[in-house]
């Protein structure tokens, strides 16, 4: 018996487009002699649909689309995910279509993720299906993690997924499924969603493991894919390739950025290029994904900008072949401080004047965006967002952040990956000491620990949810840990107003970690 | 048997402060001869704690605090809410304390609200307790809505709540509980949380209904309160007062604003005063809550500002006795357009230049905030947020929005309420036609339907979740409805980056209604 696996890139609410892709694969599968064709969880609607799942029109469109898909599913069994209303509950379901008719639904039991817990109700969990004398267990989403015994006579476990990319997920997923296949002595197929949905990237990476727990099909990561395989066929085992973290991050960002633009109908982007590492990496990625002809950058030097800043930025722009303009901010800064002179009489220059520079740049880049219809790309990184080393409405502006879930040290890794075949990002941008250049001889290390140490502490606090005791026991200086911890918890208000951040880590600030804005944080010390 | 009801204002994570308040009431109740004293849902921790509910240190502090409270609960039964970890689950529980010992917990079954669905697991629901020969049903939160039959021998239903204020909730709550009391023929007591928690205001309004469904105790709204009553005592029924919407909104905002400042340790506020209705209302409320000596406003006229704008703003500032400065933005605007002249060569003046004005004002007010340590109050209203009639990083700046959940027409109602005893907000601000004054002879009605019509359509789309068909059937013009609908759904990205909005309606944008930023919205038409 042949089974076809369709790993497709859906657009939320684009029922016509999704349907066409799905039907094309059903026809292909029939042509390939497959008896079963399977699609991911919530394939028909796209995910995450948030409160569209409360919208009766949206749910009706799901059902109508399913009916049209069913008509095409003659002479094949189609297994496909969608959100489904049953009485007053909405569940994540797999429709089983036999001979052109919807024969039944399998519902997801374990509703785990934050975007689903509010909308979806718990259903019954996995069920068996018999096709061509084979027992097929159909499992949705995270139900696979709680079921380790499907009985002795299961031939195939079919797992419909929509799991976002996060650091290390691909390796962990292969590992878990290999064990499930070995333990249950059955063929295990997982089909995952693919594509960017604003802040989420579904990485695809669908696969088949045989009854010995060996990989026999590994589908593409970060690309659509389709394959057919023969159940219990004689396939040589595939050695699972070692995952290169920087390469996966690079591919995830490219897919996320491409789909954010494509699915929203956007074409052109703008950003401010400072000469520093963050904006250089954003610029190089945007130029590659959207094309250099669609990128317009501004260099906005102040009296505190060093010569190399504009030089490095211009060098990058010329290497990429993108449009750039140099707009000094000194005149605007001077008229701003002049306008405020009376109000500020008797005060000293302080962070206020630094923020005026950052906000002037924000205003200029937004003006460029408004005038030409560009989408502004944000250039903040996770280390800055975590400790609030940024100016609200200044360097935080933008429609979309592609580095906001990468620590500064990870941004450097990505820069080196981008330069793997030759210098794109100027070497000087990579090797010079990081500086926001908002006052004379400014260095990031004036206010922050060195990034190696800062990022290590932040990773333990955020990704590993370690207590302060645990971190100091691991050898970090208590004073530094406390300082970082306090910066982290006291800057939740800045993150509250931050733009959507492409999620790449296992714990994205503001999405996977949400704290109150008003509380007594001393209770955590 | 006497029962004491303590309606208190808790701070999330302030275990010491919350404990002291609680213990003070337990002592008071014992002194008053009460056999039972009851506190609201999640009293010990405060709510909503979001991901603090995943923090082992936070949960341990809850338990420690409960133990200390238990020691004080001798010779009285204390019923008090807290989040509780049981194995791998966290539930919302009521601890029952008898004779200084925690005798058991009652858990909440129906976890409904968005802030809880992710963190809290379903527990067993209401349980009975016997005190002084009386049967007491202890019910948490929304479990009361699914239980209409507590058996024939229930004497008292004790409902521990933490329900936020929203338009109409107080009336609906009285009405529902009155019916429960009548139907179950039992005394019904509800104790609600009180106080502002960033965007939420718990209104208190705790009460007792007798077995005939008559109100016999109505505790204060928007204030802490404590009372003792005799079960089945001979109390005259109280006529439930008609709720005045503008007065409730006014009191909710005052409490929310006061607690946002007090619980965060903030003292002083700044805002931009345009001469228009929104900033005038924010200013009048802030002056009343924080004291005129703690308010500093900027008037920031441009070449398009009419004479009456600054005049009306100055008049308000002088009436209130607050500090104000007039900082014209023309110089900054001119240097900005000059800086961009080369980049913008060959283009016409458009919305870009309007946004530069709004962003310059945002930059100036944030500079004032930075220089003097003021908290910036946002002045947007719900109508603007809904249709995106605002400039990101311009008039959207601020730490906190107190009008962002009130439609423009409701802002006018509130202004008239503020003026109920005499003119505070200048009459001209109330009667003149609304204008953003960003280009010559600018009127809001150039871009938007009149606010009466706009707000009526938005209310049906947002609060009533009506379809376009339903709204046009009710008599609204199809072209206008479609225009408003498209503006509403295409501006989700602006709301994504908006500041916390004090929630006053039954459907706050961005909190009760969250849509994807990337989807095919034509599916809803």
Coordinates of C-alpha atoms in Angstrom, one line a residue, chain B residues 68-356:
Chain B
X68 CA 0.9 32.0 57.8
X69 CA -2.7 33.0 57.3
X70 CA -3.8 29.6 58.6
X71 CA -2.1 30.2 61.9
X72 CA -4.3 33.3 62.4
X73 CA -7.5 31.4 61.5
X74 CA -8.2 29.9 64.9
X75 CA -11.8 29.9 66.1
X76 CA -13.1 30.8 62.7
X77 CA -13.4 29.2 59.3
X78 CA -11.5 31.1 56.6
X79 CA -12.3 30.5 52.9
X80 CA -9.7 32.1 50.6
X81 CA -8.6 31.8 47.0
X82 CA -5.1 31.1 45.7
X83 CA -3.4 29.4 42.7
X84 CA -2.3 25.9 43.8
X85 CA 0.0 23.3 42.3
X86 CA -1.2 19.8 42.5
X87 CA 1.2 17.3 40.9
X88 CA 1.8 18.8 37.4
X89 CA -1.3 20.9 37.3
X90 CA -2.0 24.4 38.6
X91 CA -5.6 25.1 39.6
X92 CA -7.5 28.0 41.0
X93 CA -8.4 26.8 44.5
X94 CA -10.2 27.9 47.7
X95 CA -8.4 26.9 50.8
X96 CA -10.7 26.0 53.7
X97 CA -9.0 26.7 57.0
X98 CA -10.5 25.3 60.2
X99 CA -9.0 25.8 63.7
X100 CA -5.7 27.1 62.4
X101 CA -5.2 24.3 59.9
X102 CA -5.8 23.9 56.2
X103 CA -8.5 21.2 56.1
X104 CA -8.9 21.0 52.3
X105 CA -9.1 22.7 49.0
X106 CA -12.0 23.3 46.6
X107 CA -10.9 23.6 42.9
X108 CA -12.3 25.5 40.0
X109 CA -13.7 23.4 37.2
X110 CA -14.5 25.8 34.4
X111 CA -11.5 27.7 33.4
X112 CA -12.9 30.2 30.9
X113 CA -10.9 33.4 30.7
X114 CA -8.1 33.9 28.3
X115 CA -5.5 34.7 30.9
X116 CA -6.3 31.5 32.7
X117 CA -6.9 29.0 29.9
X118 CA -3.2 28.5 29.3
X119 CA -2.1 28.1 32.9
X120 CA -4.9 26.6 34.8
X121 CA -6.2 23.0 34.7
X122 CA -9.7 21.9 35.3
X123 CA -10.4 20.8 38.8
X124 CA -13.4 19.1 40.5
X125 CA -15.7 22.1 41.0
X126 CA -17.8 23.1 44.0
X127 CA -17.9 21.2 47.3
X128 CA -19.9 21.3 50.5
X129 CA -18.7 22.4 53.9
X130 CA -20.5 22.2 57.2
X131 CA -20.2 25.0 59.7
X132 CA -22.4 25.4 62.8
X133 CA -24.9 22.9 61.3
X134 CA -25.2 24.8 58.0
X135 CA -24.5 23.4 54.6
X136 CA -22.2 25.8 52.7
X137 CA -21.4 25.3 49.0
X138 CA -18.1 26.8 48.1
X139 CA -17.9 27.7 44.4
X140 CA -15.0 29.3 42.5
X141 CA -15.3 31.8 39.6
X142 CA -17.4 30.8 36.6
X143 CA -18.4 27.4 38.1
X144 CA -21.4 29.3 39.4
X145 CA -22.7 29.7 35.8
X146 CA -22.8 26.0 35.1
X147 CA -24.3 24.9 38.5
X148 CA -27.9 25.6 39.0
X149 CA -28.7 22.8 41.4
X150 CA -26.9 22.4 44.6
X151 CA -29.3 19.9 46.1
X152 CA -32.2 20.7 48.4
X153 CA -30.3 21.1 51.7
X154 CA -27.9 23.9 50.8
X155 CA -28.1 26.9 53.2
X156 CA -25.4 29.2 51.8
X157 CA -23.7 29.4 48.5
X158 CA -20.4 31.1 48.8
X159 CA -19.0 32.3 45.5
X160 CA -15.4 33.4 45.3
X161 CA -14.9 35.6 42.3
X162 CA -12.4 37.7 40.4
X163 CA -14.4 39.3 37.7
X164 CA -13.2 42.4 36.0
X165 CA -15.4 45.5 35.5
X166 CA -16.9 45.7 32.0
X167 CA -19.9 47.7 30.8
X168 CA -23.1 46.3 32.3
X169 CA -21.4 43.6 34.3
X170 CA -22.7 44.9 37.7
X171 CA -26.3 44.7 36.7
X172 CA -26.0 41.4 35.0
X173 CA -24.2 39.9 38.0
X174 CA -26.9 41.1 40.5
X175 CA -29.6 39.7 38.2
X176 CA -27.9 36.3 37.7
X177 CA -27.2 35.8 41.4
X178 CA -30.7 36.9 42.5
X179 CA -32.1 34.2 40.3
X180 CA -29.7 31.6 41.7
X181 CA -30.7 32.5 45.2
X182 CA -34.4 32.2 44.4
X183 CA -34.1 29.0 42.4
X184 CA -31.9 27.2 45.0
X185 CA -33.8 28.8 47.9
X186 CA -30.5 29.5 49.6
X187 CA -28.5 32.5 50.8
X188 CA -26.0 33.4 48.1
X189 CA -22.8 35.4 48.9
X190 CA -20.4 36.6 46.3
X191 CA -17.1 38.1 47.1
X192 CA -15.2 39.7 44.3
X193 CA -11.7 41.1 44.0
X194 CA -11.2 44.9 44.0
X195 CA -8.7 47.2 42.4
X196 CA -6.7 47.9 39.3
X197 CA -4.2 45.4 37.8
X198 CA -2.7 47.3 34.9
X199 CA -5.4 46.9 32.2
X200 CA -8.0 45.3 34.5
X201 CA -10.2 46.8 37.1
X202 CA -11.9 44.5 39.6
X203 CA -15.0 46.4 40.7
X204 CA -15.7 44.6 43.9
X205 CA -19.6 45.0 44.2
X206 CA -19.8 41.9 46.5
X207 CA -23.2 41.1 47.8
X208 CA -25.6 38.8 49.6
X209 CA -29.0 37.7 48.3
X210 CA -31.4 35.9 50.6
X211 CA -33.4 32.7 49.9
X212 CA -36.1 34.8 48.2
X213 CA -33.6 36.2 45.8
X214 CA -33.7 39.6 47.4
X215 CA -30.5 41.7 47.9
X216 CA -29.8 42.2 51.6
X217 CA -26.2 43.3 51.4
X218 CA -24.7 45.3 48.6
X219 CA -21.0 46.1 49.1
X220 CA -19.2 49.1 47.6
X221 CA -18.2 49.2 43.9
X222 CA -14.7 50.4 43.2
X223 CA -13.7 50.6 46.8
X224 CA -12.5 48.2 49.5
X225 CA -15.2 47.0 51.8
X226 CA -15.8 44.7 54.7
X227 CA -19.1 43.5 56.2
X228 CA -20.6 40.9 58.5
X229 CA -24.0 39.5 58.2
X230 CA -26.2 36.9 60.0
X231 CA -27.3 34.0 57.9
X232 CA -31.1 33.9 57.6
X233 CA -31.1 37.1 59.7
X234 CA -34.1 39.4 59.4
X235 CA -32.8 42.0 56.9
X236 CA -35.0 44.3 54.9
X237 CA -34.5 43.8 51.2
X238 CA -32.5 46.4 49.4
X239 CA -33.7 47.9 46.1
X240 CA -30.9 47.4 43.6
X241 CA -29.9 50.9 42.5
X242 CA -29.9 51.7 38.8
X243 CA -26.4 51.7 37.4
X244 CA -25.2 55.0 35.8
X245 CA -22.9 54.0 33.0
X246 CA -20.9 57.2 32.8
X247 CA -20.5 57.2 36.6
X248 CA -19.3 53.6 36.6
X249 CA -16.8 54.2 33.8
X250 CA -15.6 57.3 35.6
X251 CA -15.1 55.4 38.8
X252 CA -13.5 52.4 37.0
X253 CA -11.0 54.7 35.3
X254 CA -10.1 56.5 38.5
X255 CA -9.5 53.3 40.3
X256 CA -7.5 51.8 37.4
X257 CA -5.4 54.8 37.0
X258 CA -4.8 55.3 40.7
X259 CA -3.7 51.6 41.2
X260 CA -1.6 51.6 38.0
X261 CA 0.4 54.5 39.5
X262 CA 0.3 53.4 43.2
X263 CA 1.2 49.7 42.6
X264 CA 4.0 50.6 40.2
X265 CA 5.4 53.3 42.5
X266 CA 4.8 56.1 40.0
X267 CA 3.8 59.6 41.0
X268 CA 3.8 62.0 38.1
X269 CA 2.3 62.0 34.6
X270 CA 2.7 63.9 31.4
X271 CA 0.6 64.1 28.3
X272 CA 0.1 66.2 25.2
X273 CA -2.9 68.5 25.3
X274 CA -4.3 69.2 21.9
X275 CA -7.4 71.2 22.7
X276 CA -9.5 68.2 21.6
X277 CA -11.8 66.1 23.7
X278 CA -9.7 63.0 24.3
X279 CA -6.6 64.6 25.8
X280 CA -8.8 66.9 27.8
X281 CA -10.7 64.0 29.4
X282 CA -7.4 62.2 30.1
X283 CA -6.0 65.3 31.7
X284 CA -9.0 66.1 33.9
X285 CA -9.1 62.5 35.2
X286 CA -5.3 62.3 35.8
X287 CA -5.4 65.7 37.6
X288 CA -8.1 64.4 39.9
X289 CA -6.5 61.1 40.6
X290 CA -2.9 62.0 40.9
X291 CA -3.3 65.6 42.0
X292 CA -2.8 68.7 39.7
X293 CA 0.8 69.2 41.2
X294 CA 1.7 65.8 39.6
X295 CA 0.6 66.6 36.0
X296 CA 2.8 68.3 33.4
X297 CA 1.3 68.8 29.9
X298 CA 2.7 70.1 26.6
X299 CA 0.7 72.0 24.0
X300 CA 2.5 71.4 20.7
X301 CA 0.9 73.5 18.0
X302 CA 1.8 73.3 14.3
X303 CA 1.1 75.6 11.4
X304 CA -2.3 73.7 11.0
X305 CA -3.4 74.2 14.6
X306 CA -6.3 76.5 15.0
X307 CA -6.2 79.3 17.6
X308 CA -8.9 77.7 19.7
X309 CA -6.8 74.5 20.1
X310 CA -4.1 76.1 22.2
X311 CA -6.6 78.4 23.8
X312 CA -8.9 75.5 24.9
X313 CA -5.9 73.5 26.1
X314 CA -4.5 76.4 28.2
X315 CA -8.0 77.1 29.6
X316 CA -8.2 73.5 30.8
X317 CA -4.7 73.5 32.3
X318 CA -5.4 76.8 34.1
X319 CA -8.8 75.5 35.4
X320 CA -7.0 72.4 36.7
X321 CA -4.0 74.3 38.0
X322 CA -1.5 72.0 36.3
X323 CA 1.9 72.8 34.8
X324 CA 1.9 73.4 31.1
X325 CA 4.4 74.4 28.4
X326 CA 3.7 75.5 24.8
X327 CA 6.3 73.9 22.5
X328 CA 5.6 74.7 18.8
X329 CA 6.6 71.9 16.5
X330 CA 7.1 74.0 13.3
X331 CA 10.9 74.3 13.7
X332 CA 11.4 70.5 14.1
X333 CA 8.9 69.8 11.3
X334 CA 10.8 72.1 9.0
X335 CA 14.2 70.6 9.8
X336 CA 12.8 67.1 9.3
X337 CA 11.4 67.9 5.9
X338 CA 14.6 69.7 5.0
X339 CA 16.6 66.6 6.0
X340 CA 14.5 64.5 3.8
X341 CA 14.2 66.9 0.9
X342 CA 16.7 65.1 -1.3
X343 CA 15.2 61.7 -0.5
X344 CA 11.7 62.9 -1.2
X345 CA 12.5 65.0 -4.3
X346 CA 9.7 64.8 -6.8
X347 CA 7.0 63.6 -4.4
X348 CA 3.9 65.4 -3.2
X349 CA 3.0 66.2 0.4
X350 CA 0.8 63.5 1.8
X351 CA 0.1 61.5 4.9
X352 CA 3.8 61.3 5.5
X353 CA 4.0 64.9 6.5
X354 CA 0.9 64.5 8.7
X355 CA 2.6 61.6 10.5
X356 CA 5.8 63.6 10.9

